[in-house]
C-alpha cells in the first residue's frame, strides 16, 4: 500500500469515528445517563488515537536529533 493511500485510509477512518461519535452524542442529548456513558465509550478510541499519533510524531522528531 502506498503511503498516500494509507494516510487517506487512516484519515477516513478517524473522521468516521468522529462523525459516529458526534451523531450518537447528539441523539442522546436528552438522556443524562445515556449521553454520559456513550460519550466515554465513543470518545475513548479517539483519545487513544490522538495519544498514539502524538507519540509517533515525538519519536519521528527525536529520532533525527
C-alpha atoms as an extended CHARMM CRD file, in Angstrom:
* protein
*
        65  EXT
         1         1  UNK       CA              0.0000000000        0.0000000000        0.0000000000  PROA      1               0.0000000000
         2         2  UNK       CA              1.3460000000        3.3960000000       -0.9150000000  PROA      2               0.0000000000
         3         3  UNK       CA              1.9690000000        5.9180000000        1.8260000000  PROA      3               0.0000000000
         4         4  UNK       CA             -0.5990000000        8.3670000000        0.4400000000  PROA      4               0.0000000000
         5         5  UNK       CA             -3.2790000000        5.6670000000        0.2500000000  PROA      5               0.0000000000
         6         6  UNK       CA             -2.5400000000        4.5330000000        3.7970000000  PROA      6               0.0000000000
         7         7  UNK       CA             -2.7010000000        8.1140000000        5.0420000000  PROA      7               0.0000000000
         8         8  UNK       CA             -6.0480000000        8.7090000000        3.3570000000  PROA      8               0.0000000000
         9         9  UNK       CA             -7.4120000000        5.4470000000        4.7830000000  PROA      9               0.0000000000
        10        10  UNK       CA             -6.3410000000        6.4040000000        8.2980000000  PROA      10              0.0000000000
        11        11  UNK       CA             -7.7990000000        9.8890000000        7.8760000000  PROA      11              0.0000000000
        12        12  UNK       CA            -11.1160000000        8.4990000000        6.6070000000  PROA      12              0.0000000000
        13        13  UNK       CA            -11.2820000000        6.0270000000        9.4960000000  PROA      13              0.0000000000
        14        14  UNK       CA            -10.5620000000        8.7750000000       12.0280000000  PROA      14              0.0000000000
        15        15  UNK       CA            -13.2100000000       11.0780000000       10.5790000000  PROA      15              0.0000000000
        16        16  UNK       CA            -15.7560000000        8.2540000000       10.5170000000  PROA      16              0.0000000000
        17        17  UNK       CA            -15.1910000000        7.6390000000       14.2280000000  PROA      17              0.0000000000
        18        18  UNK       CA            -15.6610000000       11.3390000000       14.9460000000  PROA      18              0.0000000000
        19        19  UNK       CA            -18.8440000000       11.5100000000       12.8620000000  PROA      19              0.0000000000
        20        20  UNK       CA            -20.3650000000        8.4550000000       14.5580000000  PROA      20              0.0000000000
        21        21  UNK       CA            -19.4350000000        9.8180000000       17.9840000000  PROA      21              0.0000000000
        22        22  UNK       CA            -20.9250000000       13.2290000000       17.2090000000  PROA      22              0.0000000000
        23        23  UNK       CA            -24.1750000000       11.8010000000       15.7980000000  PROA      23              0.0000000000
        24        24  UNK       CA            -24.6510000000        9.4270000000       18.7110000000  PROA      24              0.0000000000
        25        25  UNK       CA            -23.8930000000       12.1300000000       21.2620000000  PROA      25              0.0000000000
        26        26  UNK       CA            -26.4190000000       14.4340000000       19.5550000000  PROA      26              0.0000000000
        27        27  UNK       CA            -29.0620000000       11.6860000000       19.5650000000  PROA      27              0.0000000000
        28        28  UNK       CA            -28.5960000000       11.0650000000       23.2900000000  PROA      28              0.0000000000
        29        29  UNK       CA            -28.6100000000       14.6810000000       24.4950000000  PROA      29              0.0000000000
        30        30  UNK       CA            -31.9750000000       14.2170000000       26.2210000000  PROA      30              0.0000000000
        31        31  UNK       CA            -30.8020000000       11.2740000000       28.3420000000  PROA      31              0.0000000000
        32        32  UNK       CA            -28.2610000000       12.2300000000       31.0050000000  PROA      32              0.0000000000
        33        33  UNK       CA            -27.1190000000        8.6860000000       31.7450000000  PROA      33              0.0000000000
        34        34  UNK       CA            -27.0180000000        7.6150000000       28.1140000000  PROA      34              0.0000000000
        35        35  UNK       CA            -25.0440000000       10.6290000000       26.9440000000  PROA      35              0.0000000000
        36        36  UNK       CA            -22.5530000000       10.2380000000       29.7970000000  PROA      36              0.0000000000
        37        37  UNK       CA            -21.7120000000        6.5910000000       29.1040000000  PROA      37              0.0000000000
        38        38  UNK       CA            -21.8880000000        6.8500000000       25.3060000000  PROA      38              0.0000000000
        39        39  UNK       CA            -19.5760000000        9.8550000000       25.2700000000  PROA      39              0.0000000000
        40        40  UNK       CA            -16.9500000000        7.9510000000       27.2600000000  PROA      40              0.0000000000
        41        41  UNK       CA            -17.3610000000        4.8180000000       25.1760000000  PROA      41              0.0000000000
        42        42  UNK       CA            -17.2360000000        6.5570000000       21.8010000000  PROA      42              0.0000000000
        43        43  UNK       CA            -14.5340000000        9.1070000000       22.5750000000  PROA      43              0.0000000000
        44        44  UNK       CA            -12.0980000000        6.6530000000       24.1600000000  PROA      44              0.0000000000
        45        45  UNK       CA            -10.7980000000        5.3670000000       20.7780000000  PROA      45              0.0000000000
        46        46  UNK       CA            -10.3360000000        8.9590000000       19.6110000000  PROA      46              0.0000000000
        47        47  UNK       CA             -8.3210000000        9.8000000000       22.7200000000  PROA      47              0.0000000000
        48        48  UNK       CA             -6.2130000000        6.6770000000       22.2240000000  PROA      48              0.0000000000
        49        49  UNK       CA             -5.6420000000        7.5750000000       18.5630000000  PROA      49              0.0000000000
        50        50  UNK       CA             -4.5390000000       11.1310000000       19.4470000000  PROA      50              0.0000000000
        51        51  UNK       CA             -2.1490000000        9.7280000000       22.0420000000  PROA      51              0.0000000000
        52        52  UNK       CA             -0.6440000000        7.2660000000       19.5370000000  PROA      52              0.0000000000
        53        53  UNK       CA             -0.2250000000        9.9400000000       16.8610000000  PROA      53              0.0000000000
        54        54  UNK       CA              1.3870000000       12.3500000000       19.3370000000  PROA      54              0.0000000000
        55        55  UNK       CA              3.8550000000        9.6690000000       20.4380000000  PROA      55              0.0000000000
        56        56  UNK       CA              4.6300000000        8.7520000000       16.8290000000  PROA      56              0.0000000000
        57        57  UNK       CA              5.3340000000       12.4030000000       15.9800000000  PROA      57              0.0000000000
        58        58  UNK       CA              7.6160000000       12.7080000000       19.0120000000  PROA      58              0.0000000000
        59        59  UNK       CA              9.5430000000        9.5840000000       18.0050000000  PROA      59              0.0000000000
        60        60  UNK       CA              9.9380000000       10.8680000000       14.4460000000  PROA      60              0.0000000000
        61        61  UNK       CA             11.1290000000       14.2770000000       15.6440000000  PROA      61              0.0000000000
        62        62  UNK       CA             13.6460000000       12.9980000000       18.1630000000  PROA      62              0.0000000000
        63        63  UNK       CA             14.9550000000       10.1390000000       16.0260000000  PROA      63              0.0000000000
        64        64  UNK       CA             16.7250000000       12.6360000000       13.7690000000  PROA      64              0.0000000000
        65        65  UNK       CA             18.0640000000       14.7820000000       16.6230000000  PROA      65              0.0000000000
